[in-house]
mmCIF file with all atom_site columns, C-alpha atoms in Angstrom:
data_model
loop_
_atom_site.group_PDB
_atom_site.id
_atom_site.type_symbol
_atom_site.label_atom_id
_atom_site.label_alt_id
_atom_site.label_comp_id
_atom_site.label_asym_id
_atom_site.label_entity_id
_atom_site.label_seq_id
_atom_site.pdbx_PDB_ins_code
_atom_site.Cartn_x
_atom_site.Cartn_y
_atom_site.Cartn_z
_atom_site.occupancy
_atom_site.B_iso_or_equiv
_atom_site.pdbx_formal_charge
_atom_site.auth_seq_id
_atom_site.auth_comp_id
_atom_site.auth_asym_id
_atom_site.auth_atom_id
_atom_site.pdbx_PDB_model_num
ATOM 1   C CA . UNK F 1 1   ? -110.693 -42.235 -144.164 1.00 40.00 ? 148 UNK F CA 1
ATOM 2   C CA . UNK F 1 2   ? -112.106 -39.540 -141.586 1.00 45.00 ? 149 UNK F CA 1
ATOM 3   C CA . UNK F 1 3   ? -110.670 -40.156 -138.152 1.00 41.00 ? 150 UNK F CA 1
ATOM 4   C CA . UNK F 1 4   ? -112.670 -42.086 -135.301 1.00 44.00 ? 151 UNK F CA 1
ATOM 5   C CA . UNK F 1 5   ? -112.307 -45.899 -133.749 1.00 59.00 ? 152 UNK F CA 1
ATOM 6   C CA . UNK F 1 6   ? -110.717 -47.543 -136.823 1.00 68.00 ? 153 UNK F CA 1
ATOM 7   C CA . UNK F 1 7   ? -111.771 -51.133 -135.461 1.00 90.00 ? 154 UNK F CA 1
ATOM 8   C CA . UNK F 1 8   ? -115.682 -51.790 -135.777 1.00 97.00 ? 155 UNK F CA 1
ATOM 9   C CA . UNK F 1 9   ? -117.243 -55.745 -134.871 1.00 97.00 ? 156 UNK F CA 1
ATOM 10  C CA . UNK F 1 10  ? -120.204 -56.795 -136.947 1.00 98.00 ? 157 UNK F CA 1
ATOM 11  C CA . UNK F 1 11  ? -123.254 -55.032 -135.578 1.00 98.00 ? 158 UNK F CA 1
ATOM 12  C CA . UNK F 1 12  ? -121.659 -52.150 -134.204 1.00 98.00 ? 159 UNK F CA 1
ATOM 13  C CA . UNK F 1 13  ? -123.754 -48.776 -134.444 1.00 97.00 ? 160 UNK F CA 1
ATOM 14  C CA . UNK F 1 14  ? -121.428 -46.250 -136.868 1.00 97.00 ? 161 UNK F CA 1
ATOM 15  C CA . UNK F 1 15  ? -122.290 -42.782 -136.286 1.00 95.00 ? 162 UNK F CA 1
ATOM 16  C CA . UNK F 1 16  ? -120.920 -40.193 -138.733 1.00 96.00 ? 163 UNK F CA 1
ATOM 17  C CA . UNK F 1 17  ? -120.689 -36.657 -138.053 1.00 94.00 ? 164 UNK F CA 1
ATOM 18  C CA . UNK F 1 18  ? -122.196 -34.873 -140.794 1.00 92.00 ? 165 UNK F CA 1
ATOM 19  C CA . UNK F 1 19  ? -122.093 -31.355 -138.899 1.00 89.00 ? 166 UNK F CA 1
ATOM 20  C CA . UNK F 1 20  ? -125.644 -30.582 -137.954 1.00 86.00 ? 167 UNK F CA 1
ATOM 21  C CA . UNK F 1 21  ? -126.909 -33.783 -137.288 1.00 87.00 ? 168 UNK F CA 1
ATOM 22  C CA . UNK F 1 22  ? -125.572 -37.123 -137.619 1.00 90.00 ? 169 UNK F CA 1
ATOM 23  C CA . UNK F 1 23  ? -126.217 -40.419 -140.196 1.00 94.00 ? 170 UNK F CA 1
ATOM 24  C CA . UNK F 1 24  ? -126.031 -43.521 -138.728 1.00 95.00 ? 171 UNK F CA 1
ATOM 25  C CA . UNK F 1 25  ? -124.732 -47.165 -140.447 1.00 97.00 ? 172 UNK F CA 1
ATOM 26  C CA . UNK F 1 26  ? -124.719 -50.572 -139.305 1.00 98.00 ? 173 UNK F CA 1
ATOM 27  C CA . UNK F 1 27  ? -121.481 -52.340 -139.393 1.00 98.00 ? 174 UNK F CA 1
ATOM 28  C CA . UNK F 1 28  ? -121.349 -55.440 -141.426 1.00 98.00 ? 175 UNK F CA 1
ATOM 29  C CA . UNK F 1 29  ? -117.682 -56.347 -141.644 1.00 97.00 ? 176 UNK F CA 1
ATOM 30  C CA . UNK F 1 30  ? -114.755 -56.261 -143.978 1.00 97.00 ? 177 UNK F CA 1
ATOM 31  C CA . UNK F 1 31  ? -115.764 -52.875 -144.465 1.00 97.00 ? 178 UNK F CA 1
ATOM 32  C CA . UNK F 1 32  ? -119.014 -52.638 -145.308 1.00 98.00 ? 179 UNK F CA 1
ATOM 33  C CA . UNK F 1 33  ? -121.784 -51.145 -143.311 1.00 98.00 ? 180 UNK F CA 1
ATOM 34  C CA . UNK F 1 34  ? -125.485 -50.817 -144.001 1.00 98.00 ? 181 UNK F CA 1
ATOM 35  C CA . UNK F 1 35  ? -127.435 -47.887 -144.143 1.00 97.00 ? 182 UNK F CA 1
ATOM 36  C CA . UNK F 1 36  ? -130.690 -45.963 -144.897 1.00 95.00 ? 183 UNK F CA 1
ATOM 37  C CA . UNK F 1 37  ? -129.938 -43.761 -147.704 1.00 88.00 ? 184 UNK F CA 1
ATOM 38  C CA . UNK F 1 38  ? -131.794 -41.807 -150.472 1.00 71.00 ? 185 UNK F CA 1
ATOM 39  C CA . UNK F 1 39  ? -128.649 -41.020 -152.773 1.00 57.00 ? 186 UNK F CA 1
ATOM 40  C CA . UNK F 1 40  ? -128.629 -42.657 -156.324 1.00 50.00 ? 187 UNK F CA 1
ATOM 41  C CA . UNK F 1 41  ? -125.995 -42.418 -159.072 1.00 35.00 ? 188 UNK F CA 1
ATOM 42  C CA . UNK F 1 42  ? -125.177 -38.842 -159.798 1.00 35.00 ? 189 UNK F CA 1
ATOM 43  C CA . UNK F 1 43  ? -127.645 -37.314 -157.142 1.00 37.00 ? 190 UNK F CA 1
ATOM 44  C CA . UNK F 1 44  ? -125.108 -35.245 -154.478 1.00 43.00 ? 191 UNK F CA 1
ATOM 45  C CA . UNK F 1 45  ? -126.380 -35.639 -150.719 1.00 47.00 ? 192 UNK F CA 1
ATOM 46  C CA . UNK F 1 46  ? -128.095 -32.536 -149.603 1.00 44.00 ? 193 UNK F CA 1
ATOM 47  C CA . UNK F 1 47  ? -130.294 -32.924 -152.874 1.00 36.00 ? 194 UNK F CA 1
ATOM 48  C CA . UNK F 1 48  ? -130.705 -36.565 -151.664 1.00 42.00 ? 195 UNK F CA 1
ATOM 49  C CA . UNK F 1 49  ? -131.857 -35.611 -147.953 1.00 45.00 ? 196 UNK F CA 1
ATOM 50  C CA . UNK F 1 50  ? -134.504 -33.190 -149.621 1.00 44.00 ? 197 UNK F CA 1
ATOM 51  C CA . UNK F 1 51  ? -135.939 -36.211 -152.220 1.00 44.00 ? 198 UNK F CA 1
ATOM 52  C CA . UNK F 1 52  ? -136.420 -38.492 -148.905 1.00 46.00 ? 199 UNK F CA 1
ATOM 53  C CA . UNK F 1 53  ? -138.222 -35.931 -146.611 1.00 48.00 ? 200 UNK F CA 1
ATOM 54  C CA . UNK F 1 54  ? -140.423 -35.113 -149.834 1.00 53.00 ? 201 UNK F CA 1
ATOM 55  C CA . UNK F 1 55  ? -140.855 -38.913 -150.913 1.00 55.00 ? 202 UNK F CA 1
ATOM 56  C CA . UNK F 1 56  ? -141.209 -40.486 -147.788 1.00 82.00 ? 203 UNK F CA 1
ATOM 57  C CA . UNK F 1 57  ? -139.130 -43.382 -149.138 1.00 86.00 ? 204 UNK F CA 1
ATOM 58  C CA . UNK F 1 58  ? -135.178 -44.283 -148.917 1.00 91.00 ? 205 UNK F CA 1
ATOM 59  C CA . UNK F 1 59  ? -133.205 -46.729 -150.268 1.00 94.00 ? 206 UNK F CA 1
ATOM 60  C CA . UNK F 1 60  ? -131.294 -48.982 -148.041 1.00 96.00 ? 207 UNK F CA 1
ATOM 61  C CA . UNK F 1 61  ? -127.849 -49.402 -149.262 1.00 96.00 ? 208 UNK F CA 1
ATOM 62  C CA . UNK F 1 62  ? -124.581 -51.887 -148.577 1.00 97.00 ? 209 UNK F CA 1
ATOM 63  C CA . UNK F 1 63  ? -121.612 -49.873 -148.781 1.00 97.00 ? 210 UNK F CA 1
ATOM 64  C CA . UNK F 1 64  ? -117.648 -49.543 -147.990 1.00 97.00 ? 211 UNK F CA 1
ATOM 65  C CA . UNK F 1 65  ? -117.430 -47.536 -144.502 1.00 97.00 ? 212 UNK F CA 1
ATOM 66  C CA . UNK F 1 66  ? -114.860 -45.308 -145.762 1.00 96.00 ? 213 UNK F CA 1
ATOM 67  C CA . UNK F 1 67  ? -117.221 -44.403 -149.284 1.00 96.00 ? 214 UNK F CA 1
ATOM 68  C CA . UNK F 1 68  ? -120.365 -43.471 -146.262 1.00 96.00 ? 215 UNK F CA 1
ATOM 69  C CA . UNK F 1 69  ? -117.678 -41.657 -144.442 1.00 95.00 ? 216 UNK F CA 1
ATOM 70  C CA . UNK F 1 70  ? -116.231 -39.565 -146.740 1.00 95.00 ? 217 UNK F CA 1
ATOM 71  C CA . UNK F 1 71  ? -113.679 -37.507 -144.764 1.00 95.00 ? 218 UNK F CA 1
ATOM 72  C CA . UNK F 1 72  ? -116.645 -37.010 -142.111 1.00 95.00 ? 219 UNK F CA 1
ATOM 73  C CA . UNK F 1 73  ? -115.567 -37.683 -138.908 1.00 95.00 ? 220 UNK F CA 1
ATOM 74  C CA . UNK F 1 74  ? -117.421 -40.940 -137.184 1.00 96.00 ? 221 UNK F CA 1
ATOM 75  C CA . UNK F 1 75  ? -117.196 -43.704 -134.106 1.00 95.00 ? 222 UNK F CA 1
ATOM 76  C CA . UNK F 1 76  ? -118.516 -46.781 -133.467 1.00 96.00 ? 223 UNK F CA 1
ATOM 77  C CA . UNK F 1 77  ? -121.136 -45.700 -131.351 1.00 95.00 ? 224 UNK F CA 1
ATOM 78  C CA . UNK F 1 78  ? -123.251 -48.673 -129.730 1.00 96.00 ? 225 UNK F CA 1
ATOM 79  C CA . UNK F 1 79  ? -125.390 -45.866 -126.995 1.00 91.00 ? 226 UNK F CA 1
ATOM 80  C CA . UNK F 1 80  ? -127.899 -48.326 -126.201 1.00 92.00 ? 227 UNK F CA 1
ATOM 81  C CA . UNK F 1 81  ? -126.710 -51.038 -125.282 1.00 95.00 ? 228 UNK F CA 1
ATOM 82  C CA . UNK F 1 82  ? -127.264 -49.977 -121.411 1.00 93.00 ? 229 UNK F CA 1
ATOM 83  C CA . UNK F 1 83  ? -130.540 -49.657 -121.943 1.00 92.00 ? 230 UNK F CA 1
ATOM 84  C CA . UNK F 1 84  ? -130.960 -52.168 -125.020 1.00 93.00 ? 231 UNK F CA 1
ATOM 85  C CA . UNK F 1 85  ? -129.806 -55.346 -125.215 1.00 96.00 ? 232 UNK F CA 1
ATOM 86  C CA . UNK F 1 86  ? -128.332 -56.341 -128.373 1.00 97.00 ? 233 UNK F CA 1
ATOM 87  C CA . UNK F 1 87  ? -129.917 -59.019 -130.896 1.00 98.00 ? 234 UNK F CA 1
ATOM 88  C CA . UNK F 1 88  ? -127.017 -62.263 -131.124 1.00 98.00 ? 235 UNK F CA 1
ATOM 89  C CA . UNK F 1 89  ? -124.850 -60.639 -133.931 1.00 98.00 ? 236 UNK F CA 1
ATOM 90  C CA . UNK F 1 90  ? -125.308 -63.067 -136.290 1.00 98.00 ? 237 UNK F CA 1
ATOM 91  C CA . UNK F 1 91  ? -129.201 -62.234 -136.233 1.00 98.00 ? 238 UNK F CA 1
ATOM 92  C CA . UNK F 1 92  ? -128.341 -59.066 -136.562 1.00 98.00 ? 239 UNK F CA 1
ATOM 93  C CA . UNK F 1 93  ? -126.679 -59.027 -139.717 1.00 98.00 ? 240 UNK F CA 1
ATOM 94  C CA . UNK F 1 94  ? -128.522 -61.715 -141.480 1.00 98.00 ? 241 UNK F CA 1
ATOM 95  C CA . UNK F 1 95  ? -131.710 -59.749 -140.865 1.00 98.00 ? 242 UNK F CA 1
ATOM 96  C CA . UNK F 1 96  ? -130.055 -56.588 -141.983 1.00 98.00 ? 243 UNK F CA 1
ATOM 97  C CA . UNK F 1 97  ? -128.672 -58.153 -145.270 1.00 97.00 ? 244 UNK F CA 1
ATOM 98  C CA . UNK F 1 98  ? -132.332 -58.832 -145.716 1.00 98.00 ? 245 UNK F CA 1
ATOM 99  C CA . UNK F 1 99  ? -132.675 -55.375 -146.074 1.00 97.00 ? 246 UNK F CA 1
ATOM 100 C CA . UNK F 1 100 ? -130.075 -54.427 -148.947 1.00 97.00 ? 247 UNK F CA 1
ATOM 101 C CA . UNK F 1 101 ? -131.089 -52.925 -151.849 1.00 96.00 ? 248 UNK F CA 1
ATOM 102 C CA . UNK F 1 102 ? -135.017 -52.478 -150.515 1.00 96.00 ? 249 UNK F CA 1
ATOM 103 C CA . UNK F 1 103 ? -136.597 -49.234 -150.214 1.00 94.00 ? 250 UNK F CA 1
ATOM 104 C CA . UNK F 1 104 ? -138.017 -48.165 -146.778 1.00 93.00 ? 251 UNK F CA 1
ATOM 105 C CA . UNK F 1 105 ? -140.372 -45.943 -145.765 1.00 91.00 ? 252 UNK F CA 1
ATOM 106 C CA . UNK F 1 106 ? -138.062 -42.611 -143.982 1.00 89.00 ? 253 UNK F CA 1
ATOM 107 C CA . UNK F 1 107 ? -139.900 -39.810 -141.545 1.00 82.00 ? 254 UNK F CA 1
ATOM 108 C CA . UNK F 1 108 ? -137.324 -37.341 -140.498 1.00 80.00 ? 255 UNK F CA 1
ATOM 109 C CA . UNK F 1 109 ? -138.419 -37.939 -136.780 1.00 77.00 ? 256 UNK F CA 1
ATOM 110 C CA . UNK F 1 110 ? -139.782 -41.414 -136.775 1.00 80.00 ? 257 UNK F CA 1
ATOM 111 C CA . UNK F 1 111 ? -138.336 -43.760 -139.100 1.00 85.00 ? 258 UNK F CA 1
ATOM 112 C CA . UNK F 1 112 ? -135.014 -42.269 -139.731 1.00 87.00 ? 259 UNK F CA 1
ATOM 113 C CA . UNK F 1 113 ? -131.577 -43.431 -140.071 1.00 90.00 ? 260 UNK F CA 1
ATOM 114 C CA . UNK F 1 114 ? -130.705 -44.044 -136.358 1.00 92.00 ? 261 UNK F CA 1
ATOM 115 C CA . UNK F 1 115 ? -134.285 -45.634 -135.755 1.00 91.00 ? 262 UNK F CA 1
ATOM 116 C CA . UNK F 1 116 ? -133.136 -48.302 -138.632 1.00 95.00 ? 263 UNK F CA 1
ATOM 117 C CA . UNK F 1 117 ? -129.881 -49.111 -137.063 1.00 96.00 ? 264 UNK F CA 1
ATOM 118 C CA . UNK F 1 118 ? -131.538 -49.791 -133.621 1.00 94.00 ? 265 UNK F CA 1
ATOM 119 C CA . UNK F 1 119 ? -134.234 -51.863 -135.509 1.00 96.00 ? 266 UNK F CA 1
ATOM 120 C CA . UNK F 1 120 ? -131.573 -54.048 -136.248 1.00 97.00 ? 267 UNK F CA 1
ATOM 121 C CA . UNK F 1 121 ? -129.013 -54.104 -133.279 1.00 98.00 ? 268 UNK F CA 1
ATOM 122 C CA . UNK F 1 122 ? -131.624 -54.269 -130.538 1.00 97.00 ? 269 UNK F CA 1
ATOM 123 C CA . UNK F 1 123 ? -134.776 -55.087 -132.260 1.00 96.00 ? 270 UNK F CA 1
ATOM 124 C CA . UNK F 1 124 ? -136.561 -51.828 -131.660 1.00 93.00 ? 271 UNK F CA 1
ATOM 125 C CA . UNK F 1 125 ? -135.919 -48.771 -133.261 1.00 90.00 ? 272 UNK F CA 1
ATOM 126 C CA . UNK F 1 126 ? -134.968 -45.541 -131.222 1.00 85.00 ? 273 UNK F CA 1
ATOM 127 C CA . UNK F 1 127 ? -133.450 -42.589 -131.785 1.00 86.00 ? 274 UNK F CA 1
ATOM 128 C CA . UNK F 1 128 ? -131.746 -39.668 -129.177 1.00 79.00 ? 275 UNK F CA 1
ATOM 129 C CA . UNK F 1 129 ? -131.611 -37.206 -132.387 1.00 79.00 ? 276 UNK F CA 1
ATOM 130 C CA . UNK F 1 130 ? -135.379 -37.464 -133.808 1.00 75.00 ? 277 UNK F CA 1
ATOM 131 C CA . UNK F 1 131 ? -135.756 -36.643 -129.959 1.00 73.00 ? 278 UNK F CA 1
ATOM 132 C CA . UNK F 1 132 ? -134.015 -33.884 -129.596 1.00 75.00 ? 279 UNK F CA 1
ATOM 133 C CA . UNK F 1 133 ? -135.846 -32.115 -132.766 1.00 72.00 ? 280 UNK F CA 1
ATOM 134 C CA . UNK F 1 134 ? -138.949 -32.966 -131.421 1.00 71.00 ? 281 UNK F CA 1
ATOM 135 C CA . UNK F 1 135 ? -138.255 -31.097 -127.946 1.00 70.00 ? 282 UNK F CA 1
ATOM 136 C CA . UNK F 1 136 ? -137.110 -28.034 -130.066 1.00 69.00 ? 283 UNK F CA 1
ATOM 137 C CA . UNK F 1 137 ? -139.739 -28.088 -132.361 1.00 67.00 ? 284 UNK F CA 1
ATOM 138 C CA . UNK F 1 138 ? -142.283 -28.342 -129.243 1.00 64.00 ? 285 UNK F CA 1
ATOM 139 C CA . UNK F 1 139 ? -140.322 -25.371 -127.555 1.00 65.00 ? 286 UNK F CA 1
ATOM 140 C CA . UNK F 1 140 ? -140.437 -23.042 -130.962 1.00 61.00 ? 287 UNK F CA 1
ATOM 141 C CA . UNK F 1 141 ? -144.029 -23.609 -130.927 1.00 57.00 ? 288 UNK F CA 1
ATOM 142 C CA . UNK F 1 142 ? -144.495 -22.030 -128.081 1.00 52.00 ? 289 UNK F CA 1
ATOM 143 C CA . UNK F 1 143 ? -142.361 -19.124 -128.734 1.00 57.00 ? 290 UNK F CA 1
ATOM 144 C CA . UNK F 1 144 ? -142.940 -15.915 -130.582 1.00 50.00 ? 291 UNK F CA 1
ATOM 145 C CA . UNK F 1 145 ? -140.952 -15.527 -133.401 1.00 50.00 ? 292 UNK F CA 1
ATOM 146 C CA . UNK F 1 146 ? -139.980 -11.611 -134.438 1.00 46.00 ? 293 UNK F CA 1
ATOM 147 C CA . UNK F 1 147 ? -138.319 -10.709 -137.692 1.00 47.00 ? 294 UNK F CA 1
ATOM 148 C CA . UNK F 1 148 ? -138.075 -7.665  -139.127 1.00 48.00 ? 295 UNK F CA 1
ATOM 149 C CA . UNK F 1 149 ? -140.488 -6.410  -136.871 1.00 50.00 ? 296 UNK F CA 1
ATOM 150 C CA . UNK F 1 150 ? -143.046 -8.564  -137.535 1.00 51.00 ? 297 UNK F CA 1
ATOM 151 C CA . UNK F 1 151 ? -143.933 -11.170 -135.096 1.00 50.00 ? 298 UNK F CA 1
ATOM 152 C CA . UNK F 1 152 ? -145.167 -14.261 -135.578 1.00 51.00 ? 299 UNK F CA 1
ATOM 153 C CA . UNK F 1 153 ? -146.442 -17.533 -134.127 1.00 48.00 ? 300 UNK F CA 1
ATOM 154 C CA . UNK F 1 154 ? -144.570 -20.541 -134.677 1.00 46.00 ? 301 UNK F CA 1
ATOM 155 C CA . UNK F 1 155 ? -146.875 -23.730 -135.481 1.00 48.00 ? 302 UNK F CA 1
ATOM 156 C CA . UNK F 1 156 ? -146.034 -27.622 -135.594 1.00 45.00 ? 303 UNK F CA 1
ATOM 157 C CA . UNK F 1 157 ? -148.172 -29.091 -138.184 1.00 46.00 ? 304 UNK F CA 1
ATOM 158 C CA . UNK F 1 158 ? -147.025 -32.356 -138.744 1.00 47.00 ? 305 UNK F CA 1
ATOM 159 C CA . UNK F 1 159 ? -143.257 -33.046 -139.003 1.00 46.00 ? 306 UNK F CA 1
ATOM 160 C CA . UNK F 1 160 ? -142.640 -29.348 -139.691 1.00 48.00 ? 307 UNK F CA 1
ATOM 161 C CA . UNK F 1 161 ? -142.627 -25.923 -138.816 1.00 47.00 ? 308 UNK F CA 1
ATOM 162 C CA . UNK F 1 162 ? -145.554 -23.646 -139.797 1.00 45.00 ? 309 UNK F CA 1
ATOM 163 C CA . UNK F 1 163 ? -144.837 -19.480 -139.524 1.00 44.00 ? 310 UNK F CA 1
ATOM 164 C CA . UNK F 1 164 ? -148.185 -17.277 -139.586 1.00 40.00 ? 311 UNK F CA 1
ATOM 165 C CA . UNK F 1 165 ? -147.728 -13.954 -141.064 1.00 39.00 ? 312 UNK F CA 1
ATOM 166 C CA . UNK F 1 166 ? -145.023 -14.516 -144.167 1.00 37.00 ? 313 UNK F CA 1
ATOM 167 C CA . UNK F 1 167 ? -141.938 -15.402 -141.495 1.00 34.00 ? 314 UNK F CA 1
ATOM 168 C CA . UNK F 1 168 ? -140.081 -18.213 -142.641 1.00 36.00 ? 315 UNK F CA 1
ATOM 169 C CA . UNK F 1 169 ? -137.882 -20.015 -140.238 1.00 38.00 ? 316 UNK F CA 1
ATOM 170 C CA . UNK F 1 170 ? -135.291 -21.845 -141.158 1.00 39.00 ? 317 UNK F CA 1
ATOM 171 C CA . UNK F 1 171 ? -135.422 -24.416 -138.122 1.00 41.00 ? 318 UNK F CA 1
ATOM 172 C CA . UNK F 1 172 ? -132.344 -26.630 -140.465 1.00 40.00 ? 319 UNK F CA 1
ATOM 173 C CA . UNK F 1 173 ? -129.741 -23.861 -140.560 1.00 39.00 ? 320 UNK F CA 1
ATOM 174 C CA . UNK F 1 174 ? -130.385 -23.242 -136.959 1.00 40.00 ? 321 UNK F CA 1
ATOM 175 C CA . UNK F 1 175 ? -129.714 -26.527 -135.831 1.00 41.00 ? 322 UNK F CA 1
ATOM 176 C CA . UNK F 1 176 ? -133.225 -27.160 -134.877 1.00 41.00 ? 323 UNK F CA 1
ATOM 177 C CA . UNK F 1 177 ? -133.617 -30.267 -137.495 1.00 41.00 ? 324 UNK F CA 1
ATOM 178 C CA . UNK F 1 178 ? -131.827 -33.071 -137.774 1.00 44.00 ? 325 UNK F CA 1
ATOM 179 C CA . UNK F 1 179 ? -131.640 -34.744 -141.232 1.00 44.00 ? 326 UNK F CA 1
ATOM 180 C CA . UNK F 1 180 ? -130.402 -37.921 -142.076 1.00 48.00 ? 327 UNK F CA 1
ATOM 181 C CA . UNK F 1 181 ? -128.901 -38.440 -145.954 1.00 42.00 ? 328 UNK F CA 1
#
């Protein structure tokens, strides 16, 4: 198992590091968390990420923490709760086992891994890293983009990017998206 705080309590907030952004679980206990997810049998994750942006739909999943984890690196990570207050934790994971095996509607920046985590720890759904994308994406639209010479103005339309003139920015690679598998 990846390295982080090896001791999580039912309804703890698991973040996982997945590099560029990070997926969030819900901690159920004896090992199992709970998570938004669009892999299925034989379908590796960055081709999952891609089928729940496209779909609009995920698949929430109960799973061992250390299959989620991988050899990612993660934490028990409850960042709300000074501005949240936490649902009794036996709420918590009796609505959340509600939830298993259900699909869900998933929006990159509004109903996203980390916003279904808080749904169920604090009974509203937030999320600092559909956020942060959003401020970025707001700041690229208002910047000129030049490649190759050619410049270009960078347009949100929707939940994505839009570059006039044949540019193609790749807003992922740069950091500038978050994406939760």
């Amino acid at each position: 198992m990846a390295s982080g705080k090896r001791d999580p309590q039912p309804g703890d907030l698991i973040e996982i590091n997945r590099g560029i952004y990070q997926h969030w679980a819900l901690y159920l206990g004896d090992g199992y968390v709970i998570h938004v997810t669009a892999e299925d049998e034989g379908i590796p994750r960055p081709s999952a990420g891609s089928v729940a942006i496209l779909t609009k739909k995920a698949k929430v999943k109960k799973q061992l923490l250390k299959d989620v984890v991988g050899t990612d690196d993660w934490k028990v990570n409850n960042k709300y709760d000074q501005s949240h207050t936490p649902l009794p934790v036996k709420e918590i994971i009796k609505t959340a086992e509600k939830y298993i095996d259900r699909e869900v509607p998933y929006d990159l920046l509004s109903k996203n891994c980390e916003h279904f985590v808080t749904k169920l720890r604090y009974g509203e759904e937030d999320s600092s890293q559909a956020r942060r994308a959003i401020r970025r994406w707001a700041s690229l639209a208002h910047k000129v983009i030049t490649v190759g010479g050619v410049t270009a103005a960078a347009v949100i339309v929707g939940a994505a990017p839009v570059v006039f003139a044949g540019v193609v920015a790749d807003a992922a690679a740069a950091g500038c998206i978050p994406q939760c598998f």
